[in-house]
Coordinates of C-alpha atoms in Angstrom, one line a residue:
M1296 CA -6.8 -5.1 -22.2
R1297 CA -9.4 -3.2 -20.2
I1298 CA -8.2 -2.4 -16.6
L1299 CA -10.2 -0.9 -13.8
I1300 CA -8.5 0.7 -10.8
T1301 CA -10.3 1.4 -7.5
G1302 CA -8.8 4.1 -5.3
A1303 CA -7.4 5.8 -8.4
D1304 CA -7.2 9.2 -6.7
G1305 CA -4.9 7.9 -3.9
Q1306 CA -1.1 7.8 -3.8
L1307 CA -1.0 4.2 -5.1
G1308 CA -3.7 4.7 -7.6
R1309 CA -2.0 7.6 -9.1
D1310 CA 1.2 5.6 -9.6
L1311 CA -0.8 2.6 -11.0
L1312 CA -2.3 5.0 -13.6
D1313 CA 1.1 6.3 -14.5
C1314 CA 2.5 2.8 -15.0
L1315 CA -0.4 1.7 -17.2
D1316 CA 0.0 4.9 -19.3
G1317 CA 3.7 4.1 -19.8
R1318 CA 5.0 6.8 -17.5
V1319 CA 7.5 6.5 -14.7
P1320 CA 5.8 7.5 -11.4
D1321 CA 7.2 10.4 -9.5
G1322 CA 10.0 8.9 -7.4
G1323 CA 10.2 5.8 -9.6
R1324 CA 13.0 4.3 -11.6
R1325 CA 11.1 2.7 -14.5
C1326 CA 8.0 0.6 -15.1
A1327 CA 9.4 -2.8 -16.1
L1328 CA 7.7 -6.2 -16.2
L1329 CA 4.3 -4.9 -17.3
G1330 CA 2.9 -8.2 -18.5
P1331 CA 2.9 -10.2 -21.7
E1332 CA 5.8 -9.6 -24.1
G1333 CA 4.9 -7.1 -26.7
A1334 CA 2.3 -5.3 -24.6
R1335 CA 2.7 -1.5 -24.8
P1336 CA 1.4 0.4 -21.8
G1337 CA -0.7 3.4 -22.8
V1338 CA -1.5 1.7 -26.1
D1339 CA -2.7 -1.8 -25.4
H1340 CA -4.4 -0.9 -22.2
E1341 CA -7.7 0.9 -21.8
V1342 CA -7.8 2.1 -18.2
L1343 CA -10.7 3.3 -16.0
G1344 CA -9.8 5.0 -12.8
T1345 CA -12.5 4.9 -10.1
D1346 CA -12.8 6.3 -6.6
I1347 CA -15.5 7.3 -4.1
G1348 CA -16.7 10.1 -6.4
N1349 CA -17.7 7.9 -9.3
M1350 CA -17.9 4.3 -7.9
P1351 CA -18.0 4.1 -4.1
V1352 CA -17.2 0.4 -3.5
D1353 CA -19.8 0.1 -0.6
D1354 CA -22.5 0.9 -3.2
R1355 CA -23.2 -2.5 -4.8
D1356 CA -25.4 -1.0 -7.6
A1357 CA -22.7 1.5 -8.5
V1358 CA -20.1 -1.2 -8.6
L1359 CA -22.1 -3.6 -10.7
T1360 CA -23.2 -0.9 -13.1
T1361 CA -19.6 0.3 -13.6
F1362 CA -18.3 -3.2 -14.2
T1363 CA -21.0 -4.2 -16.6
D1364 CA -20.6 -1.0 -18.6
F1365 CA -16.8 -1.1 -18.8
R1366 CA -16.3 -4.9 -18.7
P1367 CA -12.7 -4.9 -17.4
D1368 CA -10.4 -7.8 -18.0
L1369 CA -8.3 -6.9 -14.9
V1370 CA -9.3 -5.1 -11.6
L1371 CA -6.6 -3.5 -9.4
H1372 CA -8.5 -3.0 -6.1
G1373 CA -6.6 -0.6 -4.0
G1374 CA -9.6 1.5 -2.8
A1375 CA -10.0 1.3 1.0
L1376 CA -10.6 3.2 4.2
T1377 CA -7.0 3.4 5.4
A1378 CA -7.3 5.9 8.2
V1379 CA -6.3 3.5 10.9
D1380 CA -7.5 5.5 14.0
R1381 CA -10.7 6.5 12.3
C1382 CA -11.5 2.8 11.6
E1383 CA -11.2 2.2 15.3
T1384 CA -14.0 4.6 16.1
E1385 CA -16.1 3.9 12.9
A1386 CA -16.0 0.2 12.7
D1387 CA -19.2 -0.2 10.6
L1388 CA -17.8 2.2 8.0
A1389 CA -14.4 0.3 7.9
F1390 CA -16.1 -3.0 7.3
A1391 CA -18.6 -1.5 4.8
V1392 CA -15.7 -0.2 2.7
N1393 CA -12.9 -2.7 3.3
G1394 CA -15.0 -5.8 3.8
V1395 CA -18.4 -5.5 2.0
G1396 CA -16.9 -3.2 -0.5
T1397 CA -14.4 -5.8 -1.5
R1398 CA -17.3 -8.3 -1.7
H1399 CA -19.0 -6.1 -4.2
V1400 CA -15.8 -5.7 -6.3
A1401 CA -15.2 -9.5 -6.2
E1402 CA -18.7 -10.2 -7.2
A1403 CA -18.6 -7.7 -10.1
A1404 CA -15.2 -9.0 -11.3
A1405 CA -16.6 -12.6 -11.4
L1406 CA -19.6 -11.4 -13.2
V1407 CA -17.6 -10.0 -16.1
G1408 CA -14.7 -12.6 -15.9
A1409 CA -12.0 -10.1 -14.7
H1410 CA -9.0 -11.1 -12.7
M1411 CA -8.8 -9.3 -9.4
V1412 CA -5.8 -8.0 -7.5
Y1413 CA -6.6 -6.9 -3.9
V1414 CA -4.2 -4.7 -2.0
S1415 CA -4.0 -5.6 1.7
T1416 CA -1.9 -4.7 4.7
D1417 CA 0.6 -5.8 7.3
Y1418 CA -2.0 -4.9 9.9
V1419 CA -3.6 -8.3 9.5
F1420 CA -0.9 -9.6 11.9
D1421 CA -0.7 -8.9 15.6
G1422 CA 3.0 -8.0 15.5
T1423 CA 4.2 -10.5 18.1
S1424 CA 6.4 -12.6 15.8
D1425 CA 10.1 -12.6 16.3
R1426 CA 10.7 -12.9 12.6
P1427 CA 9.3 -11.4 9.4
Y1428 CA 5.8 -12.6 8.5
R1429 CA 5.4 -15.1 5.7
E1430 CA 2.4 -15.4 3.4
W1431 CA 1.4 -18.7 5.1
D1432 CA 1.5 -17.3 8.7
S1433 CA -1.9 -17.1 10.4
P1434 CA -3.4 -13.6 10.5
C1435 CA -4.4 -12.2 13.9
P1436 CA -5.4 -8.5 13.6
T1437 CA -5.6 -6.4 16.7
S1438 CA -7.2 -3.3 15.2
V1439 CA -10.5 -2.7 13.4
Y1440 CA -8.5 -1.6 10.3
G1441 CA -6.6 -4.8 10.2
A1442 CA -9.7 -6.9 10.8
S1443 CA -11.6 -5.1 8.1
K1444 CA -8.8 -5.6 5.6
L1445 CA -8.6 -9.3 6.5
A1446 CA -12.3 -9.4 5.9
G1447 CA -11.6 -8.1 2.4
E1448 CA -9.0 -10.8 1.8
R1449 CA -11.6 -13.4 2.7
E1450 CA -14.1 -11.9 0.2
C1451 CA -11.7 -12.5 -2.7
R1452 CA -12.7 -15.3 -5.0
P1453 CA -10.4 -18.3 -5.6
G1454 CA -7.7 -17.5 -8.2
S1455 CA -7.5 -13.8 -7.2
T1456 CA -4.2 -12.1 -6.3
I1457 CA -3.8 -10.7 -2.8
V1458 CA -0.9 -8.2 -2.3
R1459 CA 0.0 -7.3 1.3
T1460 CA 2.2 -4.3 1.8
S1461 CA 3.3 -2.0 4.6
W1462 CA 4.3 1.6 5.6
V1463 CA 3.2 2.9 2.2
C1464 CA 4.6 6.3 1.0
G1465 CA 4.2 8.1 -2.4
A1466 CA 4.5 11.4 -4.0
H1467 CA 0.8 12.1 -4.1
G1468 CA -0.7 11.6 -0.7
A1469 CA -0.4 11.9 3.1
N1470 CA 2.3 9.7 4.5
M1471 CA 5.2 9.6 6.9
V1472 CA 7.8 11.1 4.5
V1473 CA 5.5 14.1 3.8
T1474 CA 4.8 14.5 7.5
A1475 CA 8.4 14.3 8.5
L1476 CA 9.5 16.9 5.9
R1477 CA 6.7 19.2 7.1
L1478 CA 7.6 18.9 10.7
A1479 CA 11.2 19.5 10.0
S1480 CA 10.4 22.7 8.1
E1481 CA 8.0 24.0 10.7
S1482 CA 10.2 23.8 13.7
Q1483 CA 13.8 23.5 14.7
G1484 CA 13.0 21.7 17.9
E1485 CA 13.1 18.0 18.8
L1486 CA 11.0 15.5 17.0
R1487 CA 9.9 12.3 18.8
F1488 CA 9.1 9.0 17.1
V1489 CA 8.7 5.5 18.3
D1490 CA 11.6 3.1 18.1
D1491 CA 9.7 -0.1 19.1
Q1492 CA 7.6 -0.5 16.0
H1493 CA 9.4 -2.3 13.1
G1494 CA 8.4 -2.5 9.5
S1495 CA 9.4 -2.2 5.9
P1496 CA 8.8 1.2 4.2
T1497 CA 7.3 0.7 0.8
F1498 CA 7.2 3.2 -2.0
T1499 CA 4.3 3.4 -4.4
A1500 CA 6.5 4.1 -7.3
D1501 CA 8.1 0.7 -6.8
L1502 CA 5.0 -1.1 -5.6
A1503 CA 2.8 -0.1 -8.5
P1504 CA 4.8 -1.9 -11.2
A1505 CA 4.9 -5.0 -9.1
I1506 CA 1.1 -5.0 -8.7
V1507 CA 0.6 -4.4 -12.4
T1508 CA 3.0 -7.3 -13.2
L1509 CA 1.1 -9.7 -10.9
G1510 CA -2.2 -8.6 -12.3
L1511 CA -1.3 -8.8 -16.0
D1512 CA 0.3 -12.2 -15.4
R1513 CA -2.8 -13.3 -13.5
R1514 CA -0.7 -14.7 -10.7
P1515 CA -3.1 -16.3 -8.2
G1516 CA -2.5 -16.4 -4.4
L1517 CA -1.0 -14.3 -1.7
F1518 CA 2.1 -12.1 -2.1
H1519 CA 3.9 -9.9 0.4
V1520 CA 5.4 -7.0 -1.5
T1521 CA 7.4 -4.4 0.3
N1522 CA 10.7 -2.6 -0.4
S1523 CA 13.6 -4.6 0.9
G1524 CA 15.0 -4.1 4.4
A1525 CA 13.4 -2.9 7.7
T1526 CA 13.6 -0.1 10.2
T1527 CA 11.6 1.6 13.0
W1528 CA 9.6 4.8 12.7
W1529 CA 12.5 6.6 14.5
G1530 CA 15.1 5.2 12.1
F1531 CA 12.9 6.0 9.1
V1532 CA 12.3 9.6 10.1
R1533 CA 16.0 10.1 10.8
A1534 CA 16.7 8.8 7.3
V1535 CA 14.1 11.2 5.8
L1536 CA 15.7 14.2 7.5
A1537 CA 19.2 13.1 6.5
E1538 CA 18.1 12.6 2.9
A1539 CA 16.6 16.1 2.9
G1540 CA 19.8 17.7 4.2
A1541 CA 18.4 18.3 7.7
D1542 CA 19.8 17.2 11.0
P1543 CA 18.7 13.7 11.9
E1544 CA 19.9 14.1 15.5
R1545 CA 16.8 16.2 16.1
V1546 CA 14.8 12.9 16.0
Q1547 CA 14.6 11.3 19.4
P1548 CA 13.4 7.8 20.1
I1549 CA 10.5 7.0 22.4
T1550 CA 8.4 3.9 23.1
T1551 CA 4.8 3.4 22.0
A1552 CA 3.7 3.7 25.6
E1553 CA 5.2 7.2 25.7
L1554 CA 3.0 8.5 22.9
D1555 CA 1.0 11.5 24.1
P1556 CA -1.8 11.3 23.3
P1557 CA -1.9 7.6 22.8
R1558 CA -3.2 6.4 19.4
P1559 CA -6.7 4.9 19.4
A1560 CA -5.7 1.9 17.2
P1561 CA -3.0 -0.5 18.3
R1562 CA 0.0 -0.8 16.0
P1563 CA 1.9 -4.0 15.4
A1564 CA 5.3 -4.0 17.1
N1565 CA 6.7 -6.1 14.2
S1566 CA 5.0 -5.8 10.9
V1567 CA 8.0 -6.8 8.7
L1568 CA 6.8 -8.9 5.8
D1569 CA 8.9 -11.6 4.3
N1570 CA 8.4 -11.4 0.5
M1571 CA 8.7 -15.2 0.3
A1572 CA 6.1 -15.9 -2.4
L1573 CA 7.6 -13.3 -4.7
R1574 CA 11.1 -14.7 -4.2
L1575 CA 10.1 -18.3 -4.6
S1576 CA 8.1 -17.4 -7.8
G1577 CA 11.4 -16.1 -9.3
L1578 CA 10.1 -12.5 -9.4
P1579 CA 12.5 -9.6 -8.6
A1580 CA 12.6 -8.0 -5.1
L1581 CA 11.7 -4.4 -4.8
P1582 CA 14.7 -2.1 -4.2
D1583 CA 16.1 -1.3 -0.7
W1584 CA 13.8 1.1 1.2
Q1585 CA 16.7 3.6 1.5
D1586 CA 16.9 3.7 -2.3
G1587 CA 13.2 4.3 -2.6
L1588 CA 13.3 7.0 0.0
A1589 CA 16.1 8.9 -1.7
R1590 CA 14.1 9.0 -4.9
L1591 CA 10.8 10.0 -3.2
V1592 CA 12.5 12.9 -1.3
R1593 CA 14.0 14.2 -4.5
A1594 CA 10.6 14.0 -6.2
L1595 CA 8.8 15.8 -3.3
R1596 CA 11.4 18.6 -3.3
A1597 CA 11.3 19.1 -7.0
P1598 CA 9.4 22.3 -7.9
S1599 CA 7.4 20.6 -10.6
T1600 CA 6.1 17.8 -8.4
P1601 CA 2.8 18.5 -6.6
A1602 CA 2.7 17.4 -3.0

């Protein structure tokens, strides 16, 4: 099978490439459920990784040329502008990449008959729900980033797979785990994180095999896919420090209103996603977020693992 990945240089893209090559991603357990019985990752899959350097998704000609040359059977579309605050000040760029760029990928996938998996976000919700969000709840983004990713969802053709996820962390990119470890090593002082934003940390080493599974099975529709359980940013950073052998009591809770300076883009107060469609489809839940965190911290602290 020919598989094309967008955003292949990012933290999720790197782990998707590992899975499809038969390797366990850094911080992962194993790559199970990788499609039809008998398929051998790294042998039966020919994979093309693309990113802004060789196929910017907002360039329609580049996308159509790459697809018609490679003719993939499956597209894993994780490429996006994910800098939430930058999206707020560069709305045209956000919609060009996340909205129109996804239109181009969807058009090209339809042209060559490829199944498409689009990776979306918890930011499509406004965060006011008093329970975890289900796949069938109505989106209502409050940020440009969330609105642009919802635009991308709406560009997907019927029969596509849409995977919403949240609070993504991996061994090969900038994320909260990397930031917390850096801050803890640079200073012995107090660290302040918000305790009124709730979500489910998700680890790319666990997310990537799930995305590959849904893609190879050509499962249509919308799926919420996060690691199990929920916390706040304050609780999460405390857990990061404890896992690294540092003092979690250094982490002090604040409210979003106390952030100084305030963030340009609004964050959902509750972005916990109920993985209902995954559960009702009989597919396994991702491990608890504490388990994923322990594995990621070990991977990041291992001398052989690049940051």
